[in-house]
Structure formats: structure tokens, C-alpha cells
Amino acid sequence: MIRTVATTPFTDQKPGTSGLRKKVPVFQQPHYVENFIQSIFDVLPAFKGRTLILGGDGRYYNREVIGKVIAMAAANGVGKVMVGKGGILSTPAASHLIRKYKAFGGIILSASHNPGGPKGDFGIKYNAENGGPAPEKITDAIYARSRKIGEYKIAEIAPVDLDRTGTVEVGAMVVEVVDPVCDYADLMESLFDFTALRRLFEKGFRMRFDAMHAVTGPYAKEIFENRLGAAEGSCRNFHPLPDFGGHHPDPNLVHAKHLYDEMMGPDAPDFGAASDGDGDRNLIIGKGIFVTPSDSLALLAANARVAPAYMTGLAGIARSMPTSAAADRVAHKLGVGLYETPTGWKFFGNLLDAGLVTICGEESAGAGSSHVREKDGLWAVLLWLSILAARGESVKDIVEKHWAEFGRNYYSRHDYEEIKTEQATRLMEGLRARLPSLAGTQVRGLIIQSADDFTYHDPVDGSLSEQQGLRILFQDGSRLVLRLSGTGTSGATLRIYIERYEPDPARHGLETQDALAELIAAADDLAGIARHTGRNQPSVIT
Ligand code: G6P
Ligand code: ZN
């Protein structure tokens, strides 16, 4: 029985950097989820008869929305829904299933690293046939549709038992509940030399992986402990919880401080890592050293050949604009292309599809490759383990040798969270207006070489994305970038990205914040951060 339900549009269903993200109570409003899902189906009528991949990170409200999507898919003529057992799929695993089973697309329920629970965040993201987040032309169309929607279709069906794998028929549609881990773990086994990794653990190598009570727990247990033989207990916080145990499942130095402290302590294991709510981010910490995501990208790219999947080399490297230029130096040495995109994994999709790049990464703790079309936390951990196994050196030695060879890009991001939207806009507008007059002027003794608002011309489809971040480049190669986050759910978050290149190995041992002190002060002089926001300190420093 298919019901057509009359509805009225919501005005706020515009997808951000990574899908539609709002507080749970917003999604709980009558018709809110249904309107958005129907907008997706309306924009993509070719879904009819094809397969849809469905799953989420298990956060609060996941199961309810899974039920609604299945009922609406049946009403809208979808041929088959493949859903992870328990409604669970990590973001990279969902991307893999879309590709492996040649699905038409996928719906991923997650608010990534944002906190969960009844008052926490929820999110819905549509991924296209290539397994990647829908490009802007599709998300814009979904938003436009959501502004006009007048009805949605939903089938009246008995709830599907999500806790048992197998196939059931729901009207004319088939629902297959699949093991969320197996296909993904097999994919990892096809990319990396699991025999070499098993040998590493046999020799007594110790690792700590913190799943932060989020989706990667079952994946990490299976891969590290079961398939690779890491000691039991190597994975921590591996039971996914709907509220992530009350924490932010964000693998950074603030929210994974316990891991950082352990790795800096006297009994630190050889390698520490963590992932986020939906499993696409990574945090890498060696014994006594935190590896910034920008450095990690450069190191992964420089050493990728140790893994069978990358043995023949990389086609190219891509990074988001605010990510440090450490990877550029690697690309230069390898003689491959380096592409600079706006923030958001979706911008890598075309480059990967066109075969222009193999490895991509972002300062926001994301790295991945052409194996899927999302960033992939466990993939990054496995590539790191592969490098450690092949080189037989510590993380610290590997990082320091990398700096000695390429120079060090000191790098930090300062976030001012939950500031008033008007304040944030005023600050950005003020600086944007001054950009044309900045070249040649000095601030804190640093000479500005150029200043602009980043525009991206996609080399594959020719599309243009404007206003992607204010950049101030200094004559000595240092750089400041300011932009507003596109993933927050309350107020605005101002991000300031600070970078300074240091070629001299004698000066590679400075404290990052000290090394960047002048630039940090310059950012305030230029943008009036304290004046506009009333804050003297960032909320998070990564
Ligand atoms: C998500 C996206 C990334 C992005 C990050 C930060 O994880 O997948 O591509 O870099 O959010 O985005 P934001 O707009 O909050 O800086
Ligand atoms: Zn995520």
C-alpha cells in the first residue's frame, strides 16, 4: 500500500560541506526527513528499478530514519535496498558497496565527528554512482526541490528486521541486510600485504586503535585483531553507542586527548590511531609524536609504494586548499600532478574518476585513495602500518627524516566555534573587501605577496566554485587562510589555517604554536578576530 502524503516545504534543507546536518530535534519534526528523502528521489528519477545502498554510523535516530528510507524507497520504485546489519555502515564501507554492487547511489546517515544523542547532531548524505558525495549540482537541485515539495510517497510495510542478514521482499522491492564489515575488510586485504602486517604484529609491534564508541569498532576488531593478529585489547572503545558515550567522536588532540597522553607516556605502544563517528577520518600518533594530517598525507604519498595497491606509483595527489603544501613537495619529487581543491571530499571525485590522482587528503584528518570515493580512516591506518612494517623505523624517525628531506611545513588550525553568524559574516566580509589592497603591505614584519578569495575551476567538468576561503600569502612562503565551516549545526565556526615553511633541519624541533606565533598575531591584526568575536582564544587548536 503506497500512501501519498501532503506536505509543506522546510526552508533549511540546504546540504553543507557534507550533506544535510542538523540537530536531532530538527530531523524529528513531522515530515522533515520525508521531505528531504523525497527531494532526493524526485531529483534522481533514474533510481527506479536500481539498487540503493543504505546505512549509517549508528548514532541516535539512525534506525528510525533507516525505516523511513526503506518505506519511501519501496514507494518510489527502487529495485533493491542493500542495508548494513543493524543499520550500520561506515562511510567508506558504504562507498565501497555502491561501487562493488554497481548501485545507483547510497544514502548515508551520519553527522560524522559531531556529537550524537537525543540533543546531538544527525545527518543525511546522498552519494552518487561513483561512490562519492554528490557533486554540488545535485545537492543544489535537491535543495531547490525541497523548497517546492508538496507531497511524498511512503509504503505501509512491516518493519524489516535489521538485525538478521538475509533478503526479504517489501512489495516489489527487495531488501538485503548485509554484514557491514566483510566486503570492506576484503577490500583492505586486497590493497595491503596482510602477511607482512601479520609478521609485524608477530614480532611484538604494539598498536592502540581508539574507535571512540563509533562505527569503526567492529571494522577495527575484525581487521586488526582477527585478521592481522594485533594483541587483544589493541582496539579500544570498540562498542558503537548511539551517543558515542557522551563524547565527540572527533579524532583530534582535544577529543582524543587520552590517546595522545598515552602515546606521550612512558609505556606508549609503537603506534596510536583513532577514527571518527562514521569512520572516514584518521588521527595518527607515534610514540612521542603527533603527526598532523597535512604531514600524514605527504608521508603516505611519499611512501605509498610499499603497499601492493600503489606499487606502480601514483597518478597524482590532491589536497584541499587549506591543507598544507607538504604534499606539493612530494608530488614535485615524484613528478606527478598536485591538485588543490576546495574543502569537501566531493571535490576529489572528478579527479579520481578521471584517473588524475590516486591519493587525496585534507587538513581535517581525512586521507584516502582511488579505492573508494570517500576518505577512509582505517585505510590510512593500514597504509601507515604498511610503511612501518616496510621501513622498520619508528613513526618519529620516519617523520623527522621526511622533514629533513622535504623541509617542514609548520601547521595549525584555530577554530572559533559557535560564534554568532552575523559576527562571522561581518569579519569575513570586512577582510574580503580589503583583499585587493593587501599585496605589498606589511603586518608584524611580514610582507604580503598576494591575497585572494579561492576560486576552484574543476579541470574535469569545468565547473566553478567561488568564495572557498580567503588566502593571504606572504613573501617568505607562509600563509594564512580563513573560512567558515560548512559542517557545523549551531552558529558559525571560523577556521583559521596557519602555515609556515621551514627548510632548515636545525629549526625543525620548535613547538608548533611558537613557530607560528607571528602569523597568529598577524591573523588577528588583519581580520580583527578578537574585535569581531569577543574571543581571545580559539575553542579548538589542532
Ligand atoms: C567533512 C568533510 C571534509 C571537510 C571537513 C571539514 O569531514 O567530509 O571534506 O574537510 O568536513 O569541513 P568544514 O566545512 O567544517 O571545514
Ligand atoms: Zn566523518
Coordinates of C-alpha atoms and ligand atoms in Angstrom, one line a residue:
M1 CA 0.0 0.0 0.0
I2 CA 1.5 3.3 -1.1
R3 CA 0.4 6.5 0.6
T4 CA 0.9 9.9 -0.9
V5 CA 1.2 12.4 1.9
A6 CA 0.7 16.1 1.5
T7 CA 3.5 18.3 3.0
T8 CA 4.9 21.8 3.0
P9 CA 8.5 22.7 2.4
F10 CA 11.1 23.5 5.0
T11 CA 13.4 26.3 4.1
D12 CA 16.5 25.0 5.7
Q13 CA 17.3 21.8 3.9
K14 CA 20.4 23.0 2.1
P15 CA 23.2 20.4 2.2
G16 CA 26.6 21.8 3.5
T17 CA 30.2 20.6 3.1
S18 CA 29.0 17.0 3.7
G19 CA 25.2 16.6 3.4
L20 CA 22.3 17.9 5.4
R21 CA 23.3 18.2 9.1
K22 CA 21.0 19.4 11.9
K23 CA 20.2 18.7 15.5
V24 CA 18.2 15.6 16.1
P25 CA 15.0 17.5 17.2
V26 CA 15.1 19.3 13.8
F27 CA 15.1 15.9 12.0
Q28 CA 12.3 14.7 14.4
Q29 CA 9.8 17.4 13.1
P30 CA 6.9 15.7 11.3
H31 CA 7.8 15.3 7.6
Y32 CA 11.3 16.7 7.9
V33 CA 13.2 13.5 7.0
E34 CA 10.5 12.5 4.5
N35 CA 10.6 15.8 2.6
F36 CA 14.4 15.6 2.2
I37 CA 14.4 11.9 1.1
Q38 CA 11.6 12.6 -1.4
S39 CA 13.5 15.5 -2.7
I40 CA 16.4 13.1 -3.4
F41 CA 14.1 10.7 -5.2
D42 CA 12.4 13.5 -7.2
V43 CA 15.8 14.8 -8.4
L44 CA 17.0 11.4 -9.4
P45 CA 14.1 9.5 -11.1
A46 CA 16.6 7.1 -12.7
F47 CA 16.7 5.3 -9.3
K48 CA 13.7 3.3 -10.4
G49 CA 14.5 -0.4 -10.5
R50 CA 18.1 0.1 -9.4
T51 CA 19.9 -0.6 -6.1
L52 CA 20.3 1.8 -3.2
I53 CA 23.0 1.3 -0.5
L54 CA 21.8 2.4 2.9
G55 CA 23.5 2.6 6.3
G56 CA 24.7 5.0 9.0
D57 CA 27.1 5.4 11.8
G58 CA 24.6 4.1 14.4
R59 CA 24.0 7.4 16.1
Y60 CA 20.7 8.3 17.8
Y61 CA 17.8 8.3 15.4
N62 CA 19.7 6.1 12.9
R63 CA 17.2 3.2 13.0
E64 CA 14.1 5.3 12.7
V65 CA 15.4 7.0 9.6
I66 CA 16.6 3.7 8.1
G67 CA 13.0 2.5 8.4
K68 CA 11.6 5.6 6.7
V69 CA 14.1 5.4 3.9
I70 CA 13.2 1.8 3.2
A71 CA 9.5 2.5 3.2
M72 CA 10.0 5.5 0.9
A73 CA 12.3 3.6 -1.4
A74 CA 9.7 1.0 -1.9
A75 CA 7.1 3.6 -2.7
N76 CA 9.4 5.4 -5.2
G77 CA 10.1 2.3 -7.2
V78 CA 13.7 1.5 -6.1
G79 CA 14.6 -2.1 -7.1
K80 CA 16.6 -3.1 -4.2
V81 CA 17.9 -1.7 -0.9
M82 CA 21.1 -3.1 0.5
V83 CA 21.4 -2.1 4.1
G84 CA 24.1 -2.8 6.7
K85 CA 23.1 -5.1 9.6
G86 CA 21.8 -3.0 12.5
G87 CA 21.5 -0.1 10.0
I88 CA 25.3 0.2 10.3
L89 CA 27.8 1.1 7.5
S90 CA 30.9 3.2 7.8
T91 CA 31.1 6.0 5.2
P92 CA 34.0 4.3 3.3
A93 CA 32.3 0.9 3.5
A94 CA 29.1 2.4 2.0
S95 CA 31.1 4.0 -0.7
H96 CA 32.7 0.6 -1.5
L97 CA 29.3 -1.2 -1.6
I98 CA 28.0 1.4 -4.1
R99 CA 30.9 0.7 -6.4
K100 CA 31.1 -3.1 -5.8
Y101 CA 27.4 -3.8 -6.4
K102 CA 27.1 -1.1 -9.1
A103 CA 24.3 0.5 -7.2
F104 CA 22.7 3.7 -8.4
G105 CA 23.7 5.5 -5.3
G106 CA 23.6 5.5 -1.5
I107 CA 22.1 7.3 1.5
I108 CA 24.5 7.6 4.4
L109 CA 23.1 8.7 7.8
S110 CA 25.8 10.4 9.8
A111 CA 26.9 13.7 11.2
S112 CA 30.5 12.4 11.1
H113 CA 32.5 13.7 14.1
N114 CA 29.7 15.8 15.6
P115 CA 28.3 14.6 18.9
G116 CA 25.2 12.4 18.9
G117 CA 22.3 11.6 21.2
P118 CA 18.7 13.0 21.5
K119 CA 20.1 16.6 21.6
G120 CA 23.1 15.9 19.4
D121 CA 23.5 16.0 15.6
F122 CA 22.2 13.9 12.8
G123 CA 22.8 14.0 9.1
I124 CA 21.7 12.6 5.7
K125 CA 24.1 12.5 2.8
Y126 CA 23.5 11.3 -0.7
N127 CA 26.3 9.6 -2.5
A128 CA 26.3 9.1 -6.3
E129 CA 27.0 6.1 -8.5
N130 CA 30.8 6.6 -8.3
G131 CA 30.5 6.1 -4.5
G132 CA 31.3 9.7 -3.7
P133 CA 29.4 12.5 -2.1
A134 CA 27.0 14.1 -4.6
P135 CA 28.5 17.0 -6.5
E136 CA 27.1 20.5 -5.9
K137 CA 24.9 20.4 -9.0
I138 CA 23.0 17.5 -7.5
T139 CA 22.9 18.8 -3.9
D140 CA 21.8 22.2 -5.2
A141 CA 19.0 20.5 -7.2
I142 CA 17.9 18.5 -4.1
Y143 CA 17.8 21.8 -2.1
A144 CA 15.8 23.5 -4.8
R145 CA 13.3 20.6 -4.9
S146 CA 13.0 20.7 -1.0
R147 CA 11.9 24.3 -1.3
K148 CA 8.9 23.4 -3.5
I149 CA 7.9 19.9 -2.4
G150 CA 4.2 19.4 -1.9
E151 CA 3.9 15.6 -1.3
Y152 CA 5.9 12.5 -0.6
K153 CA 5.3 8.8 -1.1
I154 CA 5.7 6.2 1.5
A155 CA 4.8 2.5 1.6
E156 CA 3.0 1.0 4.5
I157 CA 5.2 -2.0 5.3
A158 CA 6.0 -4.2 8.2
P159 CA 9.4 -3.2 9.7
V160 CA 12.4 -5.0 8.2
D161 CA 14.4 -7.0 10.8
L162 CA 17.7 -5.1 10.6
D163 CA 19.5 -7.5 12.9
R164 CA 19.4 -10.5 10.7
T165 CA 21.3 -10.8 7.5
G166 CA 19.3 -12.1 4.5
T167 CA 16.9 -11.0 1.9
V168 CA 13.2 -10.1 2.2
E169 CA 10.7 -8.7 -0.2
V170 CA 8.9 -5.5 0.5
G171 CA 6.2 -5.2 -2.1
A172 CA 8.0 -5.1 -5.4
M173 CA 11.3 -4.2 -3.8
V174 CA 14.0 -6.4 -2.3
V175 CA 15.8 -5.6 0.9
E176 CA 19.1 -7.3 1.6
V177 CA 20.5 -6.9 5.1
V178 CA 24.3 -7.4 4.7
D179 CA 27.3 -7.8 7.0
P180 CA 28.6 -4.3 7.2
V181 CA 32.3 -5.3 7.7
C182 CA 33.1 -8.3 5.5
D183 CA 33.2 -6.7 2.0
Y184 CA 35.2 -3.7 3.4
A185 CA 37.7 -5.9 5.2
D186 CA 38.2 -7.9 2.0
L187 CA 38.9 -4.7 0.1
M188 CA 41.6 -3.7 2.6
E189 CA 43.1 -7.2 2.3
S190 CA 43.3 -6.7 -1.5
L191 CA 45.1 -3.4 -1.1
F192 CA 47.6 -4.2 1.6
D193 CA 50.0 -7.0 2.3
F194 CA 48.3 -8.6 5.2
T195 CA 51.0 -11.3 5.5
A196 CA 53.7 -8.6 6.1
L197 CA 51.4 -6.8 8.6
R198 CA 50.8 -10.1 10.5
R199 CA 54.5 -10.5 10.7
L200 CA 54.9 -7.1 12.1
F201 CA 52.5 -7.9 15.0
E202 CA 54.1 -11.3 15.5
K203 CA 57.4 -9.5 16.2
G204 CA 55.6 -7.8 19.1
F205 CA 54.6 -4.5 17.5
R206 CA 52.0 -2.8 19.7
M207 CA 49.3 -0.5 18.5
R208 CA 46.3 1.2 20.1
F209 CA 43.3 2.0 18.0
D210 CA 40.5 4.1 19.6
A211 CA 37.1 3.7 17.9
M212 CA 35.7 6.4 20.1
H213 CA 32.5 4.3 20.6
A214 CA 31.7 5.0 17.0
V215 CA 31.2 3.0 13.8
T216 CA 34.8 1.7 13.2
G217 CA 34.8 -0.5 16.3
P218 CA 33.6 -3.7 14.6
Y219 CA 35.7 -3.0 11.5
A220 CA 38.9 -2.4 13.5
K221 CA 38.3 -5.5 15.7
E222 CA 37.9 -7.7 12.6
I223 CA 40.9 -6.2 10.7
F224 CA 43.5 -5.5 13.3
E225 CA 42.8 -8.2 15.9
N226 CA 41.2 -11.0 13.9
R227 CA 42.8 -10.8 10.5
L228 CA 46.2 -9.2 11.5
G229 CA 46.7 -10.7 14.9
A230 CA 47.2 -7.5 16.9
A231 CA 47.0 -8.3 20.6
E232 CA 43.6 -8.4 22.0
G233 CA 42.8 -5.1 23.6
S234 CA 44.6 -3.2 20.8
C235 CA 41.2 -1.8 19.9
R236 CA 39.6 0.4 22.5
N237 CA 36.1 1.9 22.8
F238 CA 35.0 -0.5 20.1
H239 CA 31.3 -0.9 21.0
P240 CA 29.4 1.7 18.9
L241 CA 27.0 3.7 21.1
P242 CA 24.1 5.9 19.9
D243 CA 25.6 8.8 21.8
F244 CA 29.2 7.8 21.5
G245 CA 29.4 7.5 25.2
G246 CA 28.6 11.2 25.5
H247 CA 31.8 12.3 23.7
H248 CA 32.6 14.0 20.4
P249 CA 33.7 11.2 18.1
D250 CA 36.3 13.6 16.7
P251 CA 39.8 12.2 16.5
N252 CA 41.8 15.3 17.3
L253 CA 44.0 16.3 20.1
V254 CA 41.1 17.7 22.2
H255 CA 38.6 14.9 21.9
A256 CA 41.2 12.1 21.8
K257 CA 43.4 13.6 24.4
H258 CA 43.5 10.3 26.4
L259 CA 45.1 8.6 23.4
Y260 CA 47.6 11.5 23.0
D261 CA 48.5 11.3 26.6
E262 CA 49.0 7.6 26.4
M263 CA 51.3 8.0 23.3
M264 CA 53.4 10.6 25.1
G265 CA 53.7 8.5 28.2
P266 CA 56.5 6.1 29.3
D267 CA 54.6 2.9 28.3
A268 CA 53.4 4.1 25.0
P269 CA 52.7 1.5 22.3
D270 CA 54.5 1.8 18.9
F271 CA 51.6 3.4 17.2
G272 CA 48.3 5.1 18.1
A273 CA 45.3 5.9 15.9
A274 CA 41.7 6.8 16.1
S275 CA 38.8 7.4 13.8
D276 CA 35.6 9.4 13.9
G277 CA 31.8 8.8 14.1
D278 CA 31.4 7.4 10.6
G279 CA 34.9 6.1 10.1
D280 CA 36.3 8.4 7.4
R281 CA 38.7 10.4 9.5
N282 CA 42.0 9.4 11.0
L283 CA 44.3 10.5 13.8
I284 CA 47.9 9.2 13.7
I285 CA 50.1 9.5 16.8
G286 CA 53.5 7.8 17.1
K287 CA 55.4 7.2 20.3
G288 CA 56.1 10.7 21.4
I289 CA 54.9 12.4 18.2
F290 CA 51.6 13.6 16.8
V291 CA 51.5 13.6 13.0
T292 CA 49.5 16.5 11.6
P293 CA 47.0 15.4 8.9
S294 CA 48.8 17.5 6.3
D295 CA 52.2 15.8 7.1
S296 CA 50.4 12.5 7.2
L297 CA 49.1 13.0 3.6
A298 CA 52.6 13.9 2.4
L299 CA 54.1 10.9 4.1
L300 CA 51.5 8.5 2.9
A301 CA 52.0 9.7 -0.7
A302 CA 55.8 9.6 -0.4
N303 CA 55.8 6.0 0.9
A304 CA 52.7 4.6 -0.8
R305 CA 54.7 2.2 -3.0
V306 CA 55.3 -0.1 0.0
A307 CA 51.7 -1.3 -0.4
P308 CA 50.8 -3.7 -3.3
A309 CA 47.9 -1.4 -4.5
Y310 CA 50.3 1.5 -5.1
M311 CA 53.4 -0.4 -6.1
T312 CA 53.4 1.0 -9.6
G313 CA 53.2 4.6 -8.3
L314 CA 50.7 7.4 -8.0
A315 CA 48.9 9.1 -10.9
G316 CA 48.8 12.4 -8.8
I317 CA 48.0 13.8 -5.5
A318 CA 45.1 16.1 -4.5
R319 CA 44.6 18.2 -1.3
S320 CA 42.1 20.7 -0.2
M321 CA 43.3 24.3 -0.4
P322 CA 43.6 24.9 3.4
T323 CA 45.8 21.7 3.7
S324 CA 49.5 22.5 4.0
A325 CA 51.7 22.4 1.0
A326 CA 53.8 19.5 2.4
A327 CA 52.2 17.1 -0.2
D328 CA 53.1 19.5 -3.0
R329 CA 56.8 18.9 -2.4
V330 CA 56.2 15.2 -2.5
A331 CA 54.3 15.5 -5.8
H332 CA 57.1 17.6 -7.2
K333 CA 59.7 14.9 -6.3
L334 CA 57.5 12.1 -7.7
G335 CA 57.0 14.1 -10.8
V336 CA 53.2 13.9 -10.6
G337 CA 50.4 16.4 -10.6
L338 CA 49.2 18.2 -7.5
Y339 CA 45.6 19.4 -7.4
E340 CA 44.3 22.0 -5.0
T341 CA 40.5 21.8 -4.4
P342 CA 38.0 23.5 -2.1
T343 CA 37.3 21.9 1.3
G344 CA 34.9 18.9 0.9
W345 CA 35.7 15.4 -0.2
K346 CA 33.2 15.7 -3.1
F347 CA 35.7 17.9 -5.0
F348 CA 38.1 14.9 -5.3
G349 CA 35.5 12.7 -7.0
N350 CA 36.1 14.0 -10.5
L351 CA 39.8 13.9 -10.2
L352 CA 39.7 10.3 -9.0
D353 CA 37.2 9.3 -11.6
A354 CA 39.3 10.8 -14.4
G355 CA 42.4 8.9 -13.1
L356 CA 44.3 12.2 -12.5
V357 CA 45.0 11.4 -8.8
T358 CA 45.5 8.3 -6.7
I359 CA 45.8 9.8 -3.2
C360 CA 43.9 12.7 -1.6
G361 CA 43.9 14.3 1.7
E362 CA 42.7 17.2 3.9
E363 CA 43.9 19.0 6.9
S364 CA 40.6 18.0 8.6
A365 CA 42.0 14.5 9.3
G366 CA 41.0 12.9 6.1
A367 CA 43.0 10.8 3.7
G368 CA 42.0 8.3 1.1
S369 CA 42.7 6.9 -2.3
S370 CA 41.1 5.7 -5.5
H371 CA 39.9 2.5 -3.8
V372 CA 36.6 4.3 -2.8
R373 CA 35.2 7.8 -3.2
E374 CA 35.3 8.9 0.4
K375 CA 38.1 9.5 2.8
D376 CA 38.9 6.4 4.8
G377 CA 40.2 6.3 8.4
L378 CA 41.1 2.6 8.5
W379 CA 42.8 2.7 5.1
A380 CA 45.1 5.5 6.4
V381 CA 45.9 3.4 9.5
L382 CA 46.7 0.4 7.3
L383 CA 48.9 2.4 5.0
W384 CA 50.8 3.7 8.0
L385 CA 51.2 0.2 9.3
S386 CA 52.5 -0.9 5.9
I387 CA 55.1 1.9 5.9
L388 CA 56.2 1.0 9.5
A389 CA 56.4 -2.7 8.5
A390 CA 58.4 -2.0 5.4
R391 CA 60.8 0.6 6.9
G392 CA 61.2 -0.9 10.3
E393 CA 61.6 2.5 11.8
S394 CA 59.6 4.4 14.4
V395 CA 56.9 6.9 13.4
K396 CA 59.1 9.7 14.9
D397 CA 62.1 8.7 12.8
I398 CA 60.1 8.5 9.6
V399 CA 58.5 11.9 10.2
E400 CA 61.8 13.6 11.1
K401 CA 63.6 12.1 8.1
H402 CA 60.7 13.3 5.9
W403 CA 61.2 16.9 7.2
A404 CA 64.9 16.7 6.7
E405 CA 64.4 15.7 3.1
F406 CA 61.5 18.0 2.2
G407 CA 61.5 20.7 4.8
R408 CA 58.9 21.1 7.5
N409 CA 55.5 22.9 7.0
Y410 CA 54.6 24.1 10.5
Y411 CA 50.9 24.0 10.5
S412 CA 48.0 24.6 12.8
R413 CA 44.2 25.3 12.6
H414 CA 42.5 27.6 15.1
D415 CA 38.7 27.2 15.4
Y416 CA 36.3 29.7 16.9
E417 CA 33.2 27.6 17.4
E418 CA 29.6 28.7 17.8
I419 CA 30.2 32.4 17.2
K420 CA 27.2 34.4 16.1
T421 CA 26.6 34.1 12.3
E422 CA 26.4 37.9 11.9
Q423 CA 29.7 38.4 13.6
A424 CA 31.3 35.7 11.4
T425 CA 29.9 37.2 8.3
R426 CA 31.0 40.7 9.2
L427 CA 34.5 39.5 9.9
M428 CA 34.7 37.7 6.6
E429 CA 33.1 40.5 4.6
G430 CA 35.4 43.0 6.1
L431 CA 38.6 41.1 5.2
R432 CA 37.3 40.1 1.8
A433 CA 36.7 43.8 0.9
R434 CA 40.3 44.6 1.9
L435 CA 42.0 41.7 0.0
P436 CA 42.7 43.7 -3.2
S437 CA 44.7 46.3 -1.3
L438 CA 46.8 43.9 0.8
A439 CA 49.5 42.9 -1.6
G440 CA 52.8 44.7 -0.8
T441 CA 51.8 45.8 2.7
Q442 CA 53.3 44.5 5.9
V443 CA 51.9 43.0 9.0
R444 CA 54.0 42.0 12.0
G445 CA 57.1 42.5 9.9
L446 CA 55.8 40.0 7.3
I447 CA 55.3 41.2 3.7
I448 CA 52.1 40.2 2.0
Q449 CA 52.7 38.9 -1.5
S450 CA 49.2 38.3 -2.6
A451 CA 45.7 37.9 -1.2
D452 CA 42.6 36.5 -2.8
D453 CA 39.3 34.5 -2.3
F454 CA 39.9 31.0 -3.6
T455 CA 38.0 30.0 -6.7
Y456 CA 38.2 26.5 -8.0
H457 CA 37.9 25.6 -11.7
D458 CA 37.2 21.9 -11.8
P459 CA 39.6 20.6 -14.6
V460 CA 37.3 17.7 -15.4
D461 CA 33.8 19.2 -15.7
G462 CA 34.8 22.8 -16.0
S463 CA 32.5 23.8 -13.1
L464 CA 33.4 26.9 -11.0
S465 CA 33.2 27.1 -7.2
E466 CA 33.7 30.6 -5.8
Q467 CA 34.3 32.1 -2.3
Q468 CA 36.1 29.0 -1.0
G469 CA 38.4 30.7 1.5
L470 CA 40.3 33.9 2.0
R471 CA 44.0 33.4 1.4
I472 CA 46.9 35.6 2.4
L473 CA 50.2 34.6 1.1
F474 CA 53.4 36.1 2.5
Q475 CA 56.7 36.7 0.7
D476 CA 58.5 34.0 2.8
G477 CA 56.1 31.3 1.7
S478 CA 54.0 31.5 4.8
R479 CA 50.2 31.5 4.5
L480 CA 47.0 32.4 6.3
V481 CA 43.6 31.0 5.2
L482 CA 40.3 32.0 6.7
R483 CA 37.0 30.3 6.0
L484 CA 33.7 29.5 7.7
S485 CA 33.0 25.8 8.4
G486 CA 30.3 24.2 6.3
T487 CA 29.6 21.3 8.7
G488 CA 28.5 23.0 12.0
T489 CA 25.0 22.9 13.2
S490 CA 24.8 25.9 15.5
G491 CA 26.0 29.4 14.9
A492 CA 29.1 29.8 12.8
T493 CA 32.6 28.3 13.1
L494 CA 35.5 30.4 12.0
R495 CA 38.6 28.4 10.9
I496 CA 42.0 30.0 10.6
Y497 CA 44.7 27.9 9.0
I498 CA 48.2 28.9 9.7
E499 CA 51.3 27.6 7.8
R500 CA 55.0 28.4 7.7
Y501 CA 57.6 26.6 5.7
E502 CA 60.9 25.9 7.4
P503 CA 63.7 24.3 5.2
D504 CA 66.4 24.3 7.9
P505 CA 66.5 21.0 9.8
A506 CA 68.2 22.8 12.8
R507 CA 64.8 24.6 13.2
H508 CA 62.5 21.5 12.9
G509 CA 62.1 21.0 16.6
L510 CA 60.1 24.0 17.6
E511 CA 56.8 23.9 19.3
T512 CA 54.2 24.5 16.6
Q513 CA 52.4 27.3 18.3
D514 CA 55.7 29.1 19.0
A515 CA 56.9 28.6 15.4
L516 CA 53.6 30.2 14.2
A517 CA 53.3 32.9 16.8
E518 CA 53.9 35.9 14.5
L519 CA 51.4 34.6 11.9
I520 CA 48.8 34.0 14.6
A521 CA 49.2 37.6 15.7
A522 CA 49.1 38.8 12.1
A523 CA 45.8 37.0 11.5
D524 CA 44.2 38.9 14.4
D525 CA 45.6 42.2 13.1
L526 CA 44.3 41.5 9.6
A527 CA 40.8 40.1 10.4
G528 CA 40.1 41.6 13.8
I529 CA 39.1 38.3 15.3
A530 CA 39.0 39.4 18.9
R531 CA 37.2 42.6 18.0
H532 CA 34.5 40.8 15.9
T533 CA 34.0 37.7 18.0
G534 CA 34.8 39.0 21.5
R535 CA 37.0 35.9 22.0
N536 CA 40.7 36.0 22.9
Q537 CA 41.3 32.3 22.4
P538 CA 40.2 29.7 19.8
S539 CA 37.9 27.0 21.1
V540 CA 40.0 24.2 19.5
I541 CA 43.5 24.2 18.3
T542 CA 44.6 21.3 16.1
Ligands
G6P1 C1 33.9 16.8 6.5 C2 34.2 16.8 5.0 C3 35.6 17.2 4.7 C4 35.9 18.6 5.3 C5 35.5 18.6 6.8 C6 35.6 20.0 7.4 O1 34.7 15.9 7.1 O2 34.0 15.5 4.5 O3 35.8 17.2 3.4 O4 37.2 18.9 5.2 O5 34.2 18.1 7.0 O6 34.7 20.8 6.8 P1 34.3 22.2 7.3 O7 33.5 22.9 6.3 O8 33.7 22.1 8.7 O9 35.7 22.9 7.5
ZN2 ZN 33.4 11.6 9.3

